[in-house]
Short mmCIF file of C-alpha atoms in Angstrom, two decimals:
data_model
loop_
_atom_site.label_atom_id
_atom_site.label_comp_id
_atom_site.label_asym_id
_atom_site.label_seq_id
_atom_site.Cartn_x
_atom_site.Cartn_y
_atom_site.Cartn_z
CA UNK A 1 58.97 -39.34 47.85
CA UNK A 2 62.09 -38.77 45.81
CA UNK A 3 62.56 -39.55 42.14
CA UNK A 4 65.74 -41.62 42.17
CA UNK A 5 65.77 -42.56 38.51
CA UNK A 6 63.90 -40.63 35.86
CA UNK A 7 62.14 -42.69 33.19
CA UNK A 8 64.23 -42.27 30.09
CA UNK A 9 65.77 -44.47 27.43
CA UNK A 10 65.70 -48.24 27.59
CA UNK A 11 68.37 -50.68 26.52
CA UNK A 12 65.82 -52.62 24.51
CA UNK A 13 65.87 -52.57 20.75
CA UNK A 14 62.87 -50.77 19.31
CA UNK A 15 62.37 -53.77 17.04
CA UNK A 16 61.56 -55.88 20.10
CA UNK A 17 58.97 -53.53 21.56
CA UNK A 18 55.36 -54.49 21.04
CA UNK A 19 53.65 -52.55 23.86
CA UNK A 20 50.34 -53.52 25.43
CA UNK A 21 48.73 -53.78 21.99
CA UNK A 22 51.26 -56.43 21.04
CA UNK A 23 50.30 -58.47 24.09
CA UNK A 24 46.59 -58.05 23.33
CA UNK A 25 47.28 -59.59 19.93
CA UNK A 26 48.73 -62.72 21.53
CA UNK A 27 46.57 -63.56 24.53
CA UNK A 28 47.48 -67.17 25.26
CA UNK A 29 45.36 -67.94 28.35
CA UNK A 30 41.61 -68.26 28.68
CA UNK A 31 39.66 -67.61 31.87
CA UNK A 32 35.93 -67.96 32.45
CA UNK A 33 33.03 -65.74 33.43
CA UNK A 34 31.63 -66.69 36.82
CA UNK A 35 29.46 -65.58 39.70
CA UNK A 36 31.36 -64.13 42.65
CA UNK A 37 30.30 -64.41 46.32
CA UNK A 38 29.68 -61.27 48.35
CA UNK A 39 26.82 -58.78 48.52
CA UNK A 40 28.88 -56.02 46.91
CA UNK A 41 30.45 -58.24 44.24
CA UNK A 42 28.90 -58.40 40.80
CA UNK A 43 29.65 -61.21 38.37
CA UNK A 44 33.25 -61.38 37.25
CA UNK A 45 35.89 -63.74 35.96
CA UNK A 46 38.31 -66.33 37.19
CA UNK A 47 41.66 -67.47 35.79
CA UNK A 48 42.48 -70.68 33.98
CA UNK A 49 43.09 -73.71 36.18
CA UNK A 50 46.86 -73.18 36.45
CA UNK A 51 46.56 -69.60 37.65
CA UNK A 52 43.45 -70.18 39.77
CA UNK A 53 45.18 -72.84 41.86
CA UNK A 54 48.90 -72.02 41.87
CA UNK A 55 50.68 -71.24 45.13
CA UNK A 56 53.75 -69.95 43.32
CA UNK A 57 52.01 -66.71 42.29
CA UNK A 58 49.48 -64.60 44.24
CA UNK A 59 47.42 -61.83 42.56
CA UNK A 60 47.49 -58.40 44.23
CA UNK A 61 47.05 -55.19 42.21
CA UNK A 62 44.54 -54.05 39.60
CA UNK A 63 44.17 -51.02 37.33
CA UNK A 64 42.59 -49.86 34.13
CA UNK A 65 43.85 -47.14 31.82
CA UNK A 66 43.56 -43.46 32.80
CA UNK A 67 44.55 -40.98 30.12
CA UNK A 68 45.71 -37.50 31.29
CA UNK A 69 43.74 -35.95 28.42
CA UNK A 70 40.53 -37.43 29.83
CA UNK A 71 40.04 -39.63 26.75
CA UNK A 72 40.05 -43.13 28.21
CA UNK A 73 37.99 -44.75 25.46
CA UNK A 74 40.49 -46.76 23.39
CA UNK A 75 38.08 -49.39 22.09
CA UNK A 76 39.35 -52.15 24.37
CA UNK A 77 38.06 -53.13 27.80
CA UNK A 78 41.42 -53.91 29.36
CA UNK A 79 42.50 -54.50 32.94
CA UNK A 80 46.02 -54.98 34.24
CA UNK A 81 46.58 -57.08 37.37
CA UNK A 82 49.77 -57.82 39.29
CA UNK A 83 51.12 -61.00 40.89
CA UNK A 84 54.07 -61.59 43.21
CA UNK A 85 56.21 -64.69 43.52
CA UNK A 86 54.93 -66.40 46.68
CA UNK A 87 56.88 -68.39 49.23
CA UNK A 88 60.30 -68.28 50.84
CA UNK A 89 62.09 -67.90 47.50
CA UNK A 90 59.25 -66.26 45.60
CA UNK A 91 60.78 -62.82 45.29
CA UNK A 92 64.26 -64.13 44.57
CA UNK A 93 63.29 -66.74 41.98
CA UNK A 94 60.10 -65.40 40.40
CA UNK A 95 59.97 -61.65 41.09
CA UNK A 96 56.68 -60.11 39.95
CA UNK A 97 54.48 -60.00 36.87
CA UNK A 98 51.38 -58.37 35.43
CA UNK A 99 48.50 -59.88 33.50
CA UNK A 100 46.92 -58.08 30.55
CA UNK A 101 43.22 -59.00 30.60
CA UNK A 102 40.83 -58.35 27.70
CA UNK A 103 37.22 -58.21 28.93
CA UNK A 104 35.70 -57.66 25.49
CA UNK A 105 35.12 -61.29 24.47
CA UNK A 106 31.62 -62.53 25.21
CA UNK A 107 32.52 -66.22 25.31
CA UNK A 108 35.45 -66.01 27.76
CA UNK A 109 37.98 -63.45 29.02
CA UNK A 110 41.45 -63.82 27.58
CA UNK A 111 44.75 -62.73 29.06
CA UNK A 112 48.54 -63.06 28.99
CA UNK A 113 51.31 -62.60 31.54
CA UNK A 114 54.12 -60.05 31.29
CA UNK A 115 57.16 -60.35 33.54
CA UNK A 116 58.44 -57.18 35.23
CA UNK A 117 62.21 -56.95 34.77
CA UNK A 118 65.13 -54.64 35.38
CA UNK A 119 67.74 -54.35 32.67
CA UNK A 120 71.49 -53.95 32.95
CA UNK A 121 74.38 -53.59 30.53
CA UNK A 122 77.44 -55.62 31.58
CA UNK A 123 80.52 -55.80 29.37
CA UNK A 124 78.42 -54.53 26.51
CA UNK A 125 75.80 -57.23 26.93
CA UNK A 126 72.22 -56.59 27.97
CA UNK A 127 70.87 -58.62 30.87
CA UNK A 128 67.46 -58.91 32.51
CA UNK A 129 66.85 -59.45 36.21
CA UNK A 130 63.74 -59.91 38.31
CA UNK A 131 61.85 -57.06 39.98
CA UNK A 132 61.50 -58.43 43.54
CA UNK A 133 58.52 -56.45 44.83
CA UNK A 134 55.19 -57.42 46.38
CA UNK A 135 53.38 -55.42 43.64
CA UNK A 136 50.39 -54.90 45.93
CA UNK A 137 49.00 -52.07 43.83
CA UNK A 138 48.97 -50.78 40.26
CA UNK A 139 48.11 -47.43 38.67
CA UNK A 140 48.12 -47.03 34.87
CA UNK A 141 48.28 -43.34 34.04
CA UNK A 142 48.91 -42.32 30.46
CA UNK A 143 52.19 -43.85 29.28
CA UNK A 144 53.26 -45.04 32.74
CA UNK A 145 52.46 -47.93 35.02
CA UNK A 146 53.17 -47.32 38.73
CA UNK A 147 53.80 -50.42 40.84
CA UNK A 148 53.72 -50.40 44.65
CA UNK A 149 57.04 -51.56 46.09
CA UNK A 150 56.22 -51.60 49.84
CA UNK A 151 58.97 -49.84 51.84
CA UNK A 152 60.87 -49.28 48.60
CA UNK A 153 58.36 -46.72 47.32
CA UNK A 154 57.20 -47.02 43.71
CA UNK A 155 58.57 -48.60 40.56
CA UNK A 156 57.71 -46.95 37.23
CA UNK A 157 57.31 -48.67 33.86
CA UNK A 158 56.37 -47.42 30.39
CA UNK A 159 53.68 -49.62 28.89
CA UNK A 160 55.04 -48.98 25.37
CA UNK A 161 58.26 -50.77 26.42
CA UNK A 162 56.69 -54.24 26.63
CA UNK A 163 58.88 -56.61 24.59
CA UNK A 164 58.40 -60.04 23.11
CA UNK A 165 61.38 -62.27 23.82
CA UNK A 166 62.98 -65.06 21.89
CA UNK A 167 63.71 -67.42 24.75
CA UNK A 168 67.01 -69.27 24.63
CA UNK A 169 67.87 -72.50 26.39
CA UNK A 170 68.82 -71.89 30.00
CA UNK A 171 67.01 -68.57 30.26
CA UNK A 172 65.50 -68.00 33.71
CA UNK A 173 62.32 -66.97 31.92
CA UNK A 174 62.02 -70.20 29.96
CA UNK A 175 59.00 -72.27 30.92
CA UNK A 176 57.72 -69.66 33.37
CA UNK A 177 54.57 -68.84 31.48
CA UNK A 178 55.50 -65.67 29.61
CA UNK A 179 56.99 -64.55 26.34
CA UNK A 180 56.70 -60.86 27.23
CA UNK A 181 58.69 -58.64 29.60
CA UNK A 182 58.36 -55.03 30.72
CA UNK A 183 61.63 -53.33 31.71
CA UNK A 184 61.64 -50.89 34.59
CA UNK A 185 62.03 -47.26 33.57
CA UNK A 186 62.30 -45.45 36.90
CA UNK A 187 61.56 -45.42 40.62
CA UNK A 188 60.49 -43.21 43.50
CA UNK A 189 62.15 -43.79 46.87
CA UNK A 190 59.98 -43.80 49.97
CA UNK A 191 60.98 -40.96 52.30
CA UNK A 192 59.44 -39.60 55.47
CA UNK A 193 60.06 -36.25 57.13
CA UNK A 194 58.97 -37.69 60.50
CA UNK A 195 57.57 -40.94 61.88
CA UNK A 196 57.93 -44.42 60.35
CA UNK A 197 58.62 -44.67 56.66
CA UNK A 198 55.52 -45.12 54.52
CA UNK A 199 54.83 -48.60 53.17
CA UNK A 200 53.32 -48.41 49.69
CA UNK A 201 50.96 -51.38 49.75
CA UNK A 202 48.39 -50.36 47.13
CA UNK A 203 47.68 -47.69 44.50
CA UNK A 204 45.00 -46.22 42.25
CA UNK A 205 44.28 -43.14 40.12
CA UNK A 206 41.71 -40.50 41.02
CA UNK A 207 40.33 -38.53 38.10
CA UNK A 208 40.05 -34.83 39.00
CA UNK A 209 38.64 -31.79 37.25
CA UNK A 210 41.89 -29.82 37.08
CA UNK A 211 44.34 -32.20 38.75
CA UNK A 212 44.48 -35.99 38.82
CA UNK A 213 45.91 -37.81 41.83
CA UNK A 214 47.77 -40.98 42.65
CA UNK A 215 46.10 -42.60 45.66
CA UNK A 216 48.33 -44.70 47.90
CA UNK A 217 47.95 -46.52 51.20
CA UNK A 218 49.51 -49.07 53.47
CA UNK A 219 48.48 -52.38 54.93
CA UNK A 220 48.74 -52.68 58.72
CA UNK A 221 47.32 -55.02 61.33
CA UNK A 222 45.19 -53.80 64.23
CA UNK A 223 48.20 -53.63 66.53
CA UNK A 224 50.17 -51.33 64.20
CA UNK A 225 49.11 -47.94 65.51
CA UNK A 226 49.66 -45.12 63.04
CA UNK A 227 50.46 -47.51 60.19
CA UNK A 228 47.17 -47.35 58.29
CA UNK A 229 47.89 -44.23 56.26
CA UNK A 230 46.16 -43.03 53.11
CA UNK A 231 47.84 -40.49 50.80
CA UNK A 232 47.08 -38.55 47.64
CA UNK A 233 49.80 -37.19 45.34
CA UNK A 234 49.20 -34.77 42.47
CA UNK A 235 49.95 -36.13 39.00
CA UNK A 236 51.49 -34.07 36.21
CA UNK A 237 49.28 -34.42 33.14
CA UNK A 238 52.09 -33.40 30.79
CA UNK A 239 54.67 -35.95 31.94
CA UNK A 240 52.34 -38.66 33.28
CA UNK A 241 54.48 -38.74 36.44
CA UNK A 242 54.11 -37.42 39.97
CA UNK A 243 54.23 -33.66 40.36
CA UNK A 244 57.52 -32.85 42.09
CA UNK A 245 59.38 -29.88 43.49
CA UNK A 246 62.70 -28.54 42.21
CA UNK A 247 64.57 -31.26 44.10
CA UNK A 248 62.58 -34.02 42.42
CA UNK A 249 60.53 -34.77 45.52
CA UNK A 250 56.81 -35.49 45.47
CA UNK A 251 54.81 -34.42 48.52
CA UNK A 252 51.33 -35.71 49.40
CA UNK A 253 48.55 -33.16 49.04
CA UNK A 254 46.45 -35.13 51.53
CA UNK A 255 47.32 -37.58 54.30
CA UNK A 256 44.69 -39.34 56.38
CA UNK A 257 44.01 -42.31 58.59
CA UNK A 258 42.58 -45.49 57.12
CA UNK A 259 41.61 -48.75 58.78
CA UNK A 260 43.43 -51.96 59.78
CA UNK A 261 44.10 -54.63 57.14
CA UNK A 262 43.49 -52.30 54.19
CA UNK A 263 44.28 -53.91 50.85
CA UNK A 264 43.19 -51.25 48.36
CA UNK A 265 41.70 -47.77 48.02
CA UNK A 266 40.36 -45.59 45.26
CA UNK A 267 38.58 -42.22 45.13
CA UNK A 268 35.59 -41.32 42.95
CA UNK A 269 34.03 -37.83 43.12
CA UNK A 270 35.57 -37.24 46.55
CA UNK A 271 34.39 -40.54 48.06
CA UNK A 272 36.93 -43.11 49.18
CA UNK A 273 36.32 -46.84 48.65
CA UNK A 274 38.59 -49.08 50.71
CA UNK A 275 38.88 -52.87 50.75
CA UNK A 276 39.98 -54.72 53.88
CA UNK A 277 40.69 -58.41 54.43
CA UNK A 278 39.77 -60.62 57.38
CA UNK A 279 41.87 -63.74 56.80
CA UNK A 280 41.56 -66.71 54.48
CA UNK A 281 38.03 -68.08 54.30
CA UNK A 282 36.45 -64.97 55.85
CA UNK A 283 34.59 -62.42 53.70
CA UNK A 284 36.19 -59.00 53.30
CA UNK A 285 34.92 -55.53 54.19
CA UNK A 286 34.17 -52.49 52.06
CA UNK A 287 34.72 -49.12 53.73
CA UNK A 288 33.20 -45.97 52.18
CA UNK A 289 33.56 -42.29 53.05
CA UNK A 290 36.64 -40.22 53.81
CA UNK A 291 39.84 -40.91 55.76
CA UNK A 292 39.08 -40.78 59.47
CA UNK A 293 35.34 -41.14 58.82
CA UNK A 294 34.97 -44.36 56.83
CA UNK A 295 31.74 -46.37 57.08
CA UNK A 296 32.24 -50.12 57.38
CA UNK A 297 30.20 -52.61 55.36
CA UNK A 298 31.17 -55.83 57.02
CA UNK A 299 31.59 -59.03 55.02
CA UNK A 300 30.20 -57.76 51.70
CA UNK A 301 33.32 -58.69 49.67
CA UNK A 302 34.63 -62.16 48.86
CA UNK A 303 37.45 -63.61 50.94
CA UNK A 304 40.92 -62.23 50.23
CA UNK A 305 40.06 -58.85 48.66
CA UNK A 306 43.05 -56.92 47.36
CA UNK A 307 43.57 -53.73 45.35
CA UNK A 308 40.63 -51.75 43.91
CA UNK A 309 40.32 -49.35 40.97
CA UNK A 310 37.61 -47.28 39.32
CA UNK A 311 36.66 -47.61 35.66
CA UNK A 312 36.81 -44.20 33.94
CA UNK A 313 33.45 -42.88 32.81
CA UNK A 314 31.39 -45.48 34.66
CA UNK A 315 30.10 -46.09 38.18
CA UNK A 316 31.91 -49.42 38.39
CA UNK A 317 34.85 -50.29 40.60
CA UNK A 318 36.96 -53.38 39.97
CA UNK A 319 38.77 -55.51 42.53
CA UNK A 320 40.28 -59.00 42.82
CA UNK A 321 41.04 -61.72 45.37
CA UNK A 322 44.18 -63.69 46.13
CA UNK A 323 43.51 -67.11 47.69
CA UNK A 324 44.11 -70.25 45.58
CA UNK A 325 40.84 -71.80 44.44
CA UNK A 326 38.99 -68.57 45.29
CA UNK A 327 40.51 -66.12 42.86
CA UNK A 328 38.09 -63.74 41.19
CA UNK A 329 38.22 -60.41 39.36
CA UNK A 330 34.91 -58.63 39.85
CA UNK A 331 33.01 -55.35 39.61
CA UNK A 332 31.38 -53.32 42.39
CA UNK A 333 28.58 -50.79 41.86
CA UNK A 334 30.07 -47.71 43.55
CA UNK A 335 26.82 -45.75 43.68
CA UNK A 336 25.02 -48.49 45.58
CA UNK A 337 27.34 -48.01 48.58
CA UNK A 338 27.54 -44.22 48.86
CA UNK A 339 25.52 -43.07 51.89
CA UNK A 340 24.45 -46.61 52.66
CA UNK A 341 24.36 -47.79 56.28
#
């Protein structure tokens, strides 16, 4: 992968920046705690009625905060999830967004949406445009949020850059369910020395002893031979970005074969946990082990499983589902599935 734009300054006024903490102070949507179907799924949450049923937005990625210093305890139980604009004009009209979810409330989970945007300066005026990516995976590492951009590689955002907007009449954001935006800070282009170009479908962070890693993989159907790849990239703890060579290129430190219809993967203590879908209405699979030697646990996840992440300092994984009317965010006990047949 090649760093095509280094995260640097933003056109936003510092007075407008509120960061993730600013969003947590204004959570305007209320979900509900609920039971979740599937042997591997523990109880979780679902969205409010608008988000649980909409066909304009489909949830995809999930991450919690990983701090390069190893101190992930910030007093808040926060998840970030991603959504993409669904349908023929979804990318063009809606782009993509994230949800900031606070799990701390006992009565009900609360959350708010943040639109992902790209910013431009034209004739001295600042403009915001959509970020038209599938956003199938998220990885929150220190100050940066990595977003999977399919064949386009990765988009990079700084969570401190979240802004609260004053919406004006005629704004394309008006009435679209958000008062917050997160401008893009950088990007990594997908490159391949040989073979088909990698599709970055999902992401997660692996906590290491000396080196942390960005885990990435690609979705592929059964008939797409050689298109079910799993990769690990070293992360630079000082910059919070991918470790790169002198030319600004990041090279995977591990590449392996996954399984068809993968939707998410994360690594805990050397063990890979992979989610795979089986079509709407059919329960999903959990695969456990290592690339090329993954053990399948058929039908133990709810229908439509997507990205998966680990929660630092615990044995819990978190995942989510995408289908309208069957949208859940739920935990998985990682230890219960290691070595299980």
